[in-house]
């Protein structure tokens, strides 16, 4: 049975979009132009849920993956698309076209267009020696300790808003240990920086990297990212780095990633209460 999502628009009118998880192949063509590992995760049945205007012949759809909302199709459905993220201050909406982006902004005056950046792994593979050299810096950083996320660190990551995205897209630690992994730097037991799997699909993982505000600009993110990438190489997984800003893009390139393209996303124009996931300021 197809599910229904009832939402209320800002003018108080009800609208209905149908759950599209049972008709993935019908909405797939709407997202053919997207390059994002979260799409791979969704269509692999790993992460996220989707809604569309018509399960028989959909012309518009939204795929919801954590704080990310991928919108595609008929721009006349823009208001309905926004209902899925109306209560999420950290929402990042990724439309399939500039026309749809403008229609979404017209429906909600608090949204603004921002640029994000897709990257690709290097064609000839990562420079493992360089990554190992980066990881080795942790040995000379005094009180900082580099660790793979175990159950204790998994629980610690969930206790703070800035770090919960390292693990929160997994049902529990058993799910995380079976399908995800990550590395963190701790300062006297307190997590201060980390790189982890935001999501996964059968051949790869999406990278989540973040650093506690007062510990930024110390090179900590590079250390945890290098450790994470070495583990990806060991496991034969393709890592995906979606850069939120130019700082994140710069670090990705230092790790060996190659710039692919920039794309439009929508975020609240107000100062965020907390930072959007996937590459917060690092």
XYZ file of N, CA and C in Angstrom:
846
model
N 0.845 -1.197 0.000
C 0.000 0.000 0.000
C 0.875 1.240 0.000
N 0.566 2.175 -0.855
C 1.319 3.412 -0.884
C 0.951 4.285 0.306
N 1.984 4.872 0.939
C 1.730 5.759 2.061
C 1.468 7.167 1.569
N 0.926 7.988 2.462
C 0.668 9.378 2.119
C 1.306 10.272 3.155
N 1.788 11.404 2.715
C 2.350 12.402 3.620
C 1.455 13.629 3.546
N 0.841 13.972 4.664
C -0.016 15.152 4.709
C 0.778 16.292 5.316
N 0.824 17.408 4.663
C 1.543 18.563 5.162
C 0.677 19.798 4.997
N 1.009 20.797 5.764
C 0.253 22.031 5.705
C 1.155 23.148 5.208
N 0.739 23.807 4.165
C 1.526 24.904 3.619
C 1.362 26.133 4.487
N 2.134 27.185 4.179
C 2.106 28.383 5.011
C 0.770 29.112 4.953
N -0.011 28.870 3.889
C -1.326 29.498 3.832
C -2.404 28.624 4.453
N -1.980 27.517 5.057
C -2.896 26.664 5.791
C -3.571 25.587 4.966
N -3.291 25.534 3.664
C -3.930 24.538 2.823
C -3.213 23.197 2.940
N -4.005 22.122 2.879
C -3.431 20.778 2.932
C -2.975 20.365 1.540
N -1.878 19.629 1.467
C -1.500 19.030 0.205
C -1.034 17.605 0.478
N -1.083 16.805 -0.531
C -0.767 15.392 -0.370
C 0.215 14.963 -1.451
N 1.303 14.350 -1.030
C 2.191 13.673 -1.971
C 2.295 12.237 -1.509
N 2.428 11.337 -2.444
C 2.422 9.910 -2.142
C 3.841 9.393 -1.936
N 3.972 8.437 -1.036
C 5.263 7.784 -0.844
C 5.669 7.098 -2.139
N 6.899 7.350 -2.575
C 7.364 6.813 -3.857
C 8.319 5.643 -3.694
N 8.541 5.202 -2.454
C 9.538 4.151 -2.237
C 9.191 2.852 -2.956
N 7.896 2.625 -3.210
C 7.496 1.412 -3.916
C 7.540 1.537 -5.425
N 7.822 2.738 -5.910
C 7.871 2.953 -7.366
C 9.162 3.675 -7.745
N 10.259 3.231 -7.184
C 11.543 3.907 -7.402
C 11.910 4.015 -8.866
N 11.631 2.978 -9.628
C 12.016 3.010 -11.034
C 11.235 4.050 -11.824
N 10.062 4.430 -11.305
C 9.267 5.439 -12.009
C 9.771 6.851 -11.732
N 10.325 7.073 -10.546
C 10.845 8.413 -10.261
C 12.323 8.547 -10.639
N 12.992 7.436 -10.866
C 14.427 7.473 -11.186
C 14.763 8.408 -12.347
N 13.982 8.409 -13.448
C 14.331 9.314 -14.564
C 14.334 10.784 -14.171
N 13.529 11.163 -13.177
C 13.497 12.560 -12.752
C 14.826 12.994 -12.140
N 15.594 12.027 -11.621
C 16.854 12.326 -10.928
C 18.074 11.917 -11.749
N 17.871 11.688 -13.034
C 18.968 11.222 -13.887
C 20.112 12.224 -13.959
N 19.821 13.508 -13.769
C 20.861 14.519 -13.879
C 21.641 14.775 -12.609
N 21.300 14.080 -11.525
C 21.984 14.298 -10.249
C 23.262 13.474 -10.166
N 24.292 14.066 -9.557
C 25.522 13.337 -9.245
C 25.712 13.434 -7.735
N 25.292 12.406 -7.024
C 25.369 12.445 -5.571
C 25.259 11.026 -5.024
N 26.158 10.674 -4.121
C 26.142 9.311 -3.585
C 24.898 9.045 -2.745
N 24.253 10.105 -2.225
C 23.012 9.900 -1.485
C 21.929 9.348 -2.409
N 21.974 9.717 -3.677
C 21.057 9.132 -4.654
C 21.317 7.635 -4.791
N 22.607 7.271 -4.848
C 22.952 5.849 -4.942
C 22.432 5.100 -3.717
N 22.608 5.712 -2.545
C 22.155 5.081 -1.305
C 20.644 4.883 -1.320
N 19.930 5.923 -1.756
C 18.468 5.807 -1.771
C 18.015 4.702 -2.715
N 18.516 4.707 -3.942
C 18.058 3.721 -4.916
C 18.565 2.313 -4.604
N 19.578 2.209 -3.750
C 20.010 0.896 -3.254
C 19.159 0.430 -2.079
N 18.250 1.282 -1.612
C 17.383 0.914 -0.496
C 18.041 1.036 0.857
N 19.100 1.855 0.945
C 19.868 1.979 2.178
C 19.408 3.142 3.038
N 19.151 4.285 2.427
C 18.997 5.515 3.181
C 17.995 6.428 2.493
N 17.094 6.996 3.264
C 16.184 7.992 2.744
C 14.824 7.455 2.353
N 13.951 8.388 2.032
C 12.603 8.052 1.559
C 12.200 9.095 0.538
N 11.239 8.764 -0.314
C 10.861 9.671 -1.404
C 9.357 9.821 -1.507
N 8.953 10.941 -2.087
C 7.544 11.234 -2.300
C 7.377 11.820 -3.697
N 6.222 11.566 -4.296
C 5.971 12.085 -5.636
C 4.517 12.509 -5.770
N 4.228 13.235 -6.842
C 2.870 13.739 -7.042
C 1.923 12.672 -7.557
N 2.459 11.656 -8.244
C 1.612 10.631 -8.850
C 2.439 9.359 -9.000
N 2.013 8.284 -8.373
C 2.801 7.048 -8.419
C 2.665 6.316 -9.749
N 1.684 6.684 -10.560
C 1.516 6.056 -11.868
C 2.376 6.730 -12.923
N 2.321 8.055 -12.952
C 3.118 8.829 -13.918
C 3.639 10.077 -13.227
N 4.647 9.943 -12.374
C 5.138 11.089 -11.599
C 5.766 12.164 -12.467
N 5.447 13.409 -12.126
C 6.076 14.539 -12.819
C 6.936 15.365 -11.865
N 6.848 15.073 -10.564
C 7.641 15.780 -9.558
C 7.879 14.851 -8.385
N 9.047 14.962 -7.782
C 9.372 14.096 -6.652
C 10.416 14.742 -5.754
N 10.457 14.285 -4.510
C 11.449 14.717 -3.531
C 12.036 13.482 -2.878
N 13.353 13.424 -2.804
C 14.032 12.366 -2.058
C 14.627 13.007 -0.805
N 14.261 12.486 0.346
C 14.684 13.048 1.632
C 15.733 12.138 2.255
N 16.937 12.685 2.445
C 18.054 11.933 3.031
C 18.652 12.760 4.161
N 18.195 12.551 5.380
C 18.680 13.340 6.495
C 18.305 14.798 6.304
N 19.299 15.690 6.349
C 19.057 17.116 6.150
C 19.025 17.511 4.683
N 19.186 16.543 3.788
C 19.243 16.838 2.365
C 17.947 16.428 1.669
N 17.464 17.317 0.807
C 16.206 17.115 0.099
C 16.466 17.371 -1.386
N 16.368 16.323 -2.185
C 16.625 16.430 -3.615
C 15.281 16.565 -4.329
N 15.090 17.692 -4.995
C 13.810 18.002 -5.622
C 13.954 18.002 -7.136
N 12.995 17.385 -7.819
C 13.084 17.293 -9.270
C 11.700 17.319 -9.896
N 11.649 17.876 -11.107
C 10.412 17.813 -11.868
C 9.649 19.109 -11.946
N 8.348 18.987 -12.056
C 7.435 20.097 -12.313
C 7.536 21.187 -11.251
N 7.918 22.395 -11.674
C 8.108 23.480 -10.711
C 6.806 23.961 -10.097
N 5.662 23.592 -10.703
C 4.382 23.967 -10.109
C 4.122 23.218 -8.804
N 4.915 22.183 -8.544
C 4.794 21.413 -7.299
C 5.759 21.922 -6.224
N 6.385 23.062 -6.450
C 7.412 23.569 -5.543
C 6.913 23.703 -4.113
N 5.720 24.248 -3.921
C 5.189 24.430 -2.570
C 5.033 23.101 -1.855
N 4.552 22.080 -2.571
C 4.411 20.754 -1.970
C 5.768 20.171 -1.598
N 6.772 20.404 -2.428
C 8.106 19.884 -2.145
C 8.665 20.455 -0.842
N 8.395 21.719 -0.580
C 8.961 22.375 0.591
C 8.359 21.901 1.905
N 7.184 21.301 1.868
C 6.551 20.886 3.123
C 7.371 19.829 3.855
N 8.195 19.093 3.128
C 8.958 18.017 3.755
C 10.119 18.527 4.596
N 10.515 19.761 4.370
C 11.640 20.300 5.137
C 11.276 21.591 5.860
N 9.987 21.873 5.972
C 9.558 23.160 6.521
C 9.951 23.361 7.977
N 10.148 22.270 8.722
C 10.505 22.385 10.139
C 11.988 22.131 10.395
N 12.781 22.010 9.348
C 14.190 21.668 9.495
C 15.056 22.900 9.213
N 15.597 23.505 10.260
C 16.422 24.693 10.102
C 17.728 24.403 9.357
N 18.129 23.139 9.322
C 19.388 22.756 8.676
C 19.181 22.187 7.277
N 17.983 22.336 6.752
C 17.681 21.739 5.454
C 18.583 22.283 4.352
N 19.050 21.376 3.517
C 19.780 21.723 2.294
C 18.963 21.125 1.150
N 18.392 22.000 0.342
C 17.528 21.574 -0.750
C 18.318 21.646 -2.046
N 18.341 20.545 -2.776
C 19.100 20.491 -4.029
C 18.113 20.295 -5.178
N 17.815 21.349 -5.920
C 16.874 21.236 -7.038
C 17.571 20.756 -8.300
N 16.773 20.247 -9.232
C 17.370 19.724 -10.464
C 17.612 20.796 -11.521
N 17.160 22.027 -11.263
C 17.347 23.088 -12.243
C 17.273 24.443 -11.557
N 17.800 25.450 -12.234
C 17.719 26.801 -11.697
C 16.269 27.289 -11.687
N 15.487 26.821 -12.663
C 14.079 27.212 -12.708
C 13.339 26.714 -11.478
N 13.583 25.466 -11.096
C 12.941 24.940 -9.902
C 13.468 25.643 -8.663
N 14.753 25.972 -8.645
C 15.335 26.698 -7.510
C 14.623 28.027 -7.314
N 14.375 28.753 -8.396
C 13.695 30.042 -8.308
C 12.260 29.866 -7.825
N 11.602 28.806 -8.285
C 10.230 28.551 -7.864
C 10.171 28.229 -6.371
N 11.144 27.473 -5.882
C 11.199 27.138 -4.453
C 11.449 28.398 -3.621
N 12.366 29.241 -4.086
C 12.647 30.488 -3.369
C 11.425 31.403 -3.355
N 10.654 31.371 -4.443
C 9.451 32.205 -4.514
C 8.402 31.739 -3.508
N 8.434 30.460 -3.161
C 7.474 29.915 -2.195
C 7.891 30.202 -0.758
N 9.172 30.424 -0.544
C 9.676 30.673 0.807
C 10.758 31.743 0.729
N 10.425 32.933 1.188
C 11.345 34.054 1.092
C 12.571 33.949 1.963
N 12.645 32.965 2.864
C 13.825 32.806 3.722
C 14.913 31.973 3.062
N 14.611 31.372 1.913
C 15.599 30.543 1.229
C 16.498 31.399 0.347
N 17.760 30.988 0.266
C 18.680 31.646 -0.651
C 19.500 30.597 -1.380
N 19.921 30.935 -2.582
C 20.743 30.027 -3.368
C 22.193 30.111 -2.906
N 22.828 28.968 -2.762
C 24.247 28.903 -2.423
C 24.924 27.952 -3.395
N 26.228 28.078 -3.495
C 26.991 27.190 -4.357
C 27.645 26.091 -3.513
N 27.540 24.870 -3.986
C 28.259 23.739 -3.409
C 29.091 23.114 -4.525
N 29.962 22.162 -4.157
C 30.925 21.667 -5.132
C 31.035 20.140 -5.092
N 30.856 19.534 -6.257
C 31.083 18.101 -6.396
C 32.569 17.850 -6.675
N 33.080 16.780 -6.115
C 34.445 16.354 -6.421
C 34.427 14.894 -6.855
N 35.537 14.449 -7.410
C 35.709 13.053 -7.829
C 37.014 12.507 -7.245
N 37.068 11.215 -6.950
C 38.349 10.627 -6.562
C 39.344 10.743 -7.711
N 40.630 10.807 -7.427
C 41.629 10.916 -8.502
C 41.582 9.694 -9.417
N 41.754 9.941 -10.699
C 41.632 8.869 -11.696
C 42.612 7.735 -11.442
N 43.812 8.066 -10.975
C 44.838 7.033 -10.761
C 44.935 6.587 -9.310
N 43.937 6.901 -8.529
C 43.941 6.469 -7.135
C 44.597 7.489 -6.213
N 44.323 7.355 -4.935
C 44.878 8.274 -3.945
C 46.356 7.989 -3.699
N 47.088 9.020 -3.351
C 48.501 8.890 -3.009
C 48.581 8.373 -1.581
N 48.693 7.070 -1.449
C 48.651 6.425 -0.135
C 49.790 6.907 0.758
N 50.964 7.081 0.191
C 52.101 7.531 1.002
C 51.839 8.923 1.575
N 51.256 9.783 0.776
C 50.953 11.139 1.243
C 49.888 11.099 2.347
N 48.893 10.239 2.176
C 47.857 10.106 3.197
C 48.450 9.578 4.506
N 49.348 8.611 4.401
C 49.989 8.075 5.605
C 50.823 9.137 6.309
N 51.484 9.978 5.522
C 52.279 11.051 6.117
C 51.380 12.021 6.868
N 50.211 12.308 6.309
C 49.261 13.202 6.970
C 48.770 12.595 8.277
N 48.440 11.315 8.253
C 47.980 10.631 9.468
C 49.062 10.631 10.543
N 50.318 10.502 10.133
C 51.427 10.428 11.089
C 51.589 11.708 11.910
N 51.018 12.819 11.449
C 51.112 14.070 12.193
C 50.455 13.960 13.570
N 49.498 13.066 13.694
C 48.795 12.901 14.971
C 49.744 12.464 16.080
N 50.858 11.835 15.719
C 51.810 11.353 16.718
C 52.547 12.484 17.406
N 52.540 13.644 16.801
C 53.281 14.777 17.361
C 52.354 15.913 17.799
N 51.144 15.533 18.197
C 50.168 16.563 18.556
C 49.768 16.508 20.024
N 50.710 16.097 20.849
C 50.501 16.167 22.290
C 49.293 15.408 22.788
N 48.290 16.142 23.290
C 47.160 15.516 23.956
C 46.157 14.900 22.992
N 46.272 15.162 21.694
C 45.299 14.624 20.741
C 45.554 13.145 20.461
N 44.470 12.407 20.375
C 44.575 10.975 20.091
C 43.661 10.618 18.923
N 44.225 9.943 17.913
C 43.462 9.503 16.752
C 42.931 8.096 16.996
N 41.620 7.918 16.817
C 41.000 6.619 17.061
C 39.924 6.331 16.029
N 39.787 5.055 15.708
C 38.648 4.628 14.901
C 37.424 4.637 15.806
N 36.273 4.993 15.257
C 35.066 5.090 16.076
C 34.623 3.706 16.539
N 34.669 3.510 17.856
C 34.160 2.278 18.459
C 32.825 2.601 19.119
N 32.290 1.654 19.886
C 30.966 1.864 20.466
C 30.953 3.041 21.440
N 32.016 3.195 22.216
C 32.074 4.311 23.166
C 32.089 5.651 22.435
N 32.907 5.743 21.388
C 32.974 6.989 20.632
C 31.698 7.226 19.830
N 31.076 6.155 19.391
C 29.776 6.253 18.712
C 28.771 6.944 19.632
N 28.713 6.510 20.873
C 27.779 7.099 21.831
C 28.146 8.549 22.148
N 29.439 8.841 22.253
C 29.868 10.218 22.519
C 29.485 11.138 21.362
N 29.638 10.658 20.140
C 29.307 11.482 18.979
C 27.839 11.891 18.980
N 26.984 11.032 19.479
C 25.549 11.316 19.491
C 25.145 12.320 20.563
N 26.026 12.612 21.506
C 25.648 13.495 22.616
C 25.738 14.976 22.268
N 26.385 15.309 21.141
C 26.530 16.715 20.772
C 26.061 16.939 19.342
N 25.401 18.069 19.136
C 24.798 18.346 17.837
C 25.825 18.428 16.718
N 26.989 19.025 16.985
C 27.975 19.216 15.920
C 28.553 17.888 15.442
N 28.569 16.855 16.306
C 29.227 15.591 15.962
C 28.262 14.443 15.677
N 26.972 14.639 15.912
C 26.044 13.524 15.779
C 25.949 13.004 14.349
N 26.214 13.886 13.375
C 26.102 13.451 11.985
C 27.182 12.451 11.581
N 28.193 12.259 12.422
C 29.179 11.208 12.154
C 28.524 9.826 12.142
N 27.463 9.669 12.919
C 26.901 8.328 13.109
C 25.378 8.262 13.054
N 24.688 9.414 13.024
C 23.236 9.406 13.265
C 22.400 8.821 12.136
N 22.984 8.592 10.979
C 22.207 8.016 9.891
C 22.203 6.487 9.912
N 22.718 5.921 10.993
C 22.703 4.479 11.188
C 21.775 4.153 12.348
N 21.121 3.007 12.282
C 20.110 2.653 13.282
C 20.705 2.526 14.677
N 21.876 1.941 14.769
C 22.534 1.714 16.044
C 23.999 1.397 15.770
N 24.752 1.094 16.834
C 26.175 0.826 16.628
C 26.401 -0.420 15.788
N 25.548 -1.417 15.937
C 25.689 -2.641 15.142
C 25.578 -2.326 13.651
N 24.621 -1.461 13.307
C 24.456 -1.052 11.909
C 25.664 -0.246 11.441
N 26.154 0.646 12.297
C 27.314 1.457 11.952
C 28.548 0.591 11.745
N 28.776 -0.347 12.640
C 29.975 -1.181 12.540
C 29.905 -2.130 11.348
N 28.686 -2.467 10.923
C 28.526 -3.368 9.784
C 28.666 -2.631 8.450
N 28.225 -1.376 8.397
C 28.163 -0.673 7.123
C 28.951 0.638 7.067
N 29.338 1.160 8.213
C 30.045 2.433 8.244
C 31.328 2.344 9.049
N 32.037 3.442 9.115
C 33.257 3.543 9.917
C 33.658 5.007 9.952
N 34.552 5.332 10.832
C 35.014 6.707 10.918
C 36.186 6.837 11.867
N 36.817 8.006 11.833
C 37.969 8.288 12.693
C 37.765 9.640 13.356
N 38.160 9.731 14.614
C 38.049 11.001 15.331
C 39.350 11.288 16.065
N 39.580 12.576 16.280
C 40.638 13.020 17.170
C 39.977 13.440 18.468
N 40.526 12.989 19.583
C 39.985 13.365 20.887
C 41.030 14.165 21.665
N 40.541 15.041 22.512
C 41.375 15.831 23.413
C 40.937 15.480 24.819
N 41.757 14.681 25.502
C 41.398 14.189 26.831
C 40.030 13.515 26.834
N 39.784 12.699 25.808
C 38.560 11.926 25.720
C 37.406 12.616 25.034
N 37.529 13.903 24.763
C 36.465 14.677 24.125
C 36.684 14.721 22.618
N 35.670 14.356 21.838
C 35.792 14.403 20.383
C 35.910 15.852 19.929
N 36.947 16.139 19.130
C 37.148 17.515 18.666
C 37.174 17.626 17.139
N 37.351 16.513 16.443
C 37.337 16.524 14.986
C 37.113 15.100 14.506
N 36.546 14.964 13.323
C 36.325 13.617 12.833
C 35.947 13.561 11.367
N 36.094 12.375 10.806
C 35.643 12.075 9.455
C 34.990 10.703 9.505
N 33.787 10.629 8.956
C 33.031 9.396 9.074
C 32.155 9.187 7.849
N 31.501 8.038 7.800
C 30.573 7.738 6.712
C 29.217 8.358 7.031
N 28.811 9.332 6.228
C 27.500 9.953 6.381
C 26.413 8.996 5.899
N 26.736 8.262 4.839
C 25.845 7.238 4.298
C 26.702 6.278 3.473
N 26.078 5.238 2.969
C 26.824 4.259 2.172
C 25.923 3.674 1.095
N 26.540 3.067 0.107
C 25.832 2.246 -0.873
C 26.740 1.072 -1.177
N 26.382 0.233 -2.128
C 27.112 -1.027 -2.273
C 28.580 -0.862 -2.644
N 28.945 0.281 -3.286
C 30.324 0.436 -3.737
C 31.064 1.608 -3.104
N 30.394 2.358 -2.241
C 31.076 3.526 -1.717
C 30.414 4.156 -0.512
N 30.987 5.269 -0.082
C 30.500 5.985 1.091
C 30.541 7.489 0.839
N 29.632 8.203 1.476
C 29.633 9.657 1.477
C 30.378 10.130 2.715
N 31.247 11.101 2.555
C 32.092 11.570 3.648
C 31.405 12.663 4.453
N 31.482 12.541 5.762
C 31.090 13.598 6.696
C 32.339 14.001 7.470
N 32.708 15.267 7.409
C 33.887 15.734 8.135
C 33.554 17.045 8.833
N 33.938 17.149 10.081
C 33.638 18.354 10.845
C 34.599 18.471 12.021
N 34.751 19.682 12.503
C 35.631 19.963 13.635
C 34.923 20.904 14.597
N 35.070 20.627 15.870
C 34.506 21.520 16.885
C 35.038 22.932 16.657
N 34.173 23.923 16.825
C 34.479 25.292 16.434
C 35.802 25.804 16.984
N 36.059 25.585 18.268
C 37.255 26.152 18.884
C 38.543 25.409 18.510
N 38.413 24.319 17.754
C 39.588 23.546 17.347
C 39.875 23.666 15.849
N 39.169 24.534 15.169
C 39.354 24.654 13.731
C 40.657 25.364 13.374
N 41.033 25.205 12.105
C 42.234 25.844 11.535
C 43.520 25.328 12.174
N 43.492 24.086 12.644
C 44.685 23.439 13.206
C 45.122 22.237 12.375
N 44.434 21.984 11.277
C 44.780 20.852 10.434
C 44.234 19.521 10.923
N 43.333 19.546 11.891
C 42.824 18.296 12.464
C 41.975 17.521 11.460
N 41.150 18.236 10.689
C 40.275 17.564 9.727
C 41.080 16.798 8.680
N 42.239 17.341 8.302
C 43.057 16.649 7.310
C 43.544 15.304 7.832
N 43.854 15.242 9.110
C 44.353 13.997 9.699
C 43.269 12.932 9.700
N 42.074 13.301 10.175
C 41.002 12.292 10.230
C 40.538 11.919 8.828
N 40.538 12.884 7.905
C 40.139 12.585 6.529
C 41.126 11.629 5.876
N 42.410 11.839 6.116
C 43.424 10.950 5.542
C 43.278 9.538 6.084
N 43.011 9.415 7.377
C 42.805 8.086 7.975
C 41.591 7.410 7.361
N 40.540 8.188 7.160
C 39.311 7.647 6.576
C 39.555 7.169 5.147
N 40.268 7.960 4.365
C 40.519 7.592 2.973
C 41.405 6.354 2.864
N 42.371 6.225 3.757
C 43.196 5.010 3.765
C 42.342 3.771 4.030
N 41.354 3.924 4.903
C 40.464 2.795 5.194
C 39.583 2.499 3.980
N 39.168 3.533 3.255
C 38.408 3.316 2.023
C 39.231 2.534 1.010
N 40.502 2.914 0.880
C 41.392 2.200 -0.034
C 41.514 0.741 0.398
N 41.689 0.528 1.682
C 41.830 -0.845 2.198
C 40.590 -1.684 1.914
N 39.419 -1.061 2.011
C 38.158 -1.794 1.822
C 37.694 -1.811 0.368
N 38.379 -1.088 -0.489
C 37.977 -1.046 -1.891
C 36.703 -0.264 -2.128
N 36.477 0.790 -1.337
C 35.269 1.602 -1.448
C 35.571 2.937 -2.128
N 34.616 3.455 -2.856
C 34.742 4.766 -3.476
C 34.249 5.834 -2.508
N 35.108 6.755 -2.095
C 34.658 7.832 -1.212
C 34.119 9.010 -2.019
N 33.076 9.648 -1.502
C 32.484 10.811 -2.161
C 32.580 12.001 -1.218
N 33.123 13.098 -1.728
C 33.290 14.316 -0.928
C 32.490 15.427 -1.598
N 31.368 15.779 -1.015
C 30.538 16.883 -1.480
C 30.906 18.098 -0.643
N 31.511 19.094 -1.274
C 32.048 20.220 -0.518
C 31.004 21.314 -0.339
N 30.766 21.678 0.912
C 29.779 22.706 1.216
C 30.275 24.096 0.831
N 31.580 24.310 0.917
C 32.134 25.636 0.670
C 33.552 25.497 0.122
N 34.180 26.626 -0.153
C 35.515 26.597 -0.744
C 36.569 26.057 0.220
N 36.372 26.249 1.515
C 37.292 25.682 2.505
C 37.279 24.168 2.424
N 36.059 23.608 2.398
C 35.923 22.157 2.283
C 36.505 21.656 0.966
N 36.258 22.397 -0.113
C 36.802 22.005 -1.419
C 38.323 21.996 -1.395
N 38.923 22.997 -0.747
C 40.376 23.074 -0.670
C 40.957 21.857 0.055
N 40.333 21.471 1.171
C 40.823 20.306 1.909
C 40.641 19.037 1.084
N 39.503 18.922 0.395
C 39.279 17.755 -0.456
C 40.379 17.634 -1.503
N 40.753 18.754 -2.096
C 41.797 18.734 -3.117
C 43.160 18.383 -2.531
N 43.410 18.813 -1.293
C 44.654 18.431 -0.627
C 44.703 16.927 -0.377
N 43.533 16.337 -0.183
C 43.451 14.892 0.039
C 43.590 14.103 -1.268
N 43.486 14.809 -2.405
C 43.623 14.151 -3.702
C 42.378 14.187 -4.560
N 41.252 14.669 -4.015
C 40.038 14.750 -4.816
C 40.189 15.790 -5.922
N 39.427 15.594 -6.979
C 39.473 16.470 -8.142
C 38.137 17.196 -8.272
N 38.199 18.511 -8.484
C 36.971 19.286 -8.667
C 36.208 18.767 -9.880
N 34.893 18.570 -9.707
C 34.050 18.103 -10.815
C 33.170 19.224 -11.351
N 32.369 19.832 -10.474
C 31.514 20.938 -10.887
C 30.926 21.617 -9.654
N 30.319 22.764 -9.872
C 29.582 23.427 -8.807
C 28.096 23.297 -9.097
N 27.303 23.348 -8.040
C 25.865 23.222 -8.249
C 25.125 24.113 -7.258
N 23.859 24.331 -7.551
C 23.027 25.196 -6.723
C 22.325 24.390 -5.640
N 22.339 24.923 -4.439
C 21.543 24.370 -3.343
C 20.830 25.533 -2.667
N 19.832 25.222 -1.883
C 19.074 26.230 -1.161
C 19.190 25.982 0.328
N 19.452 27.054 1.065
C 19.503 26.980 2.525
C 18.755 28.179 3.083
N 18.426 28.115 4.367
C 17.816 29.260 5.010
C 18.796 30.421 5.026
N 18.332 31.601 4.725
C 19.201 32.768 4.692
C 19.512 33.284 6.089
N 18.745 32.822 7.096
C 19.020 33.206 8.470
C 20.274 32.506 8.961
N 20.911 33.045 9.998
C 22.067 32.373 10.605
C 21.589 31.046 11.168
N 22.254 29.961 10.768
C 21.809 28.638 11.191
C 22.005 28.432 12.678
N 21.024 27.786 13.274
C 21.138 27.406 14.680
C 22.225 26.355 14.839
N 22.294 25.448 13.919
C 23.374 24.461 13.871
C 23.786 24.322 12.422
N 24.897 23.661 12.181
C 25.458 23.645 10.837
C 24.915 22.487 10.016
N 24.663 22.703 8.731
C 24.245 21.621 7.880
C 25.304 20.538 7.844
N 24.868 19.290 7.718
C 25.792 18.182 7.688
C 26.514 18.097 6.350
N 27.468 17.226 6.278
C 28.385 17.036 5.161
C 29.232 18.266 4.937
N 30.378 18.240 5.543
C 31.344 19.304 5.377
C 30.904 20.619 6.005
N 30.704 20.622 7.302
C 30.564 21.888 8.004
C 31.930 22.567 7.974
N 32.029 23.807 8.466
C 33.314 24.508 8.437
C 34.371 23.649 9.135
N 35.496 23.451 8.466
C 36.517 22.565 9.016
C 37.886 23.218 9.013
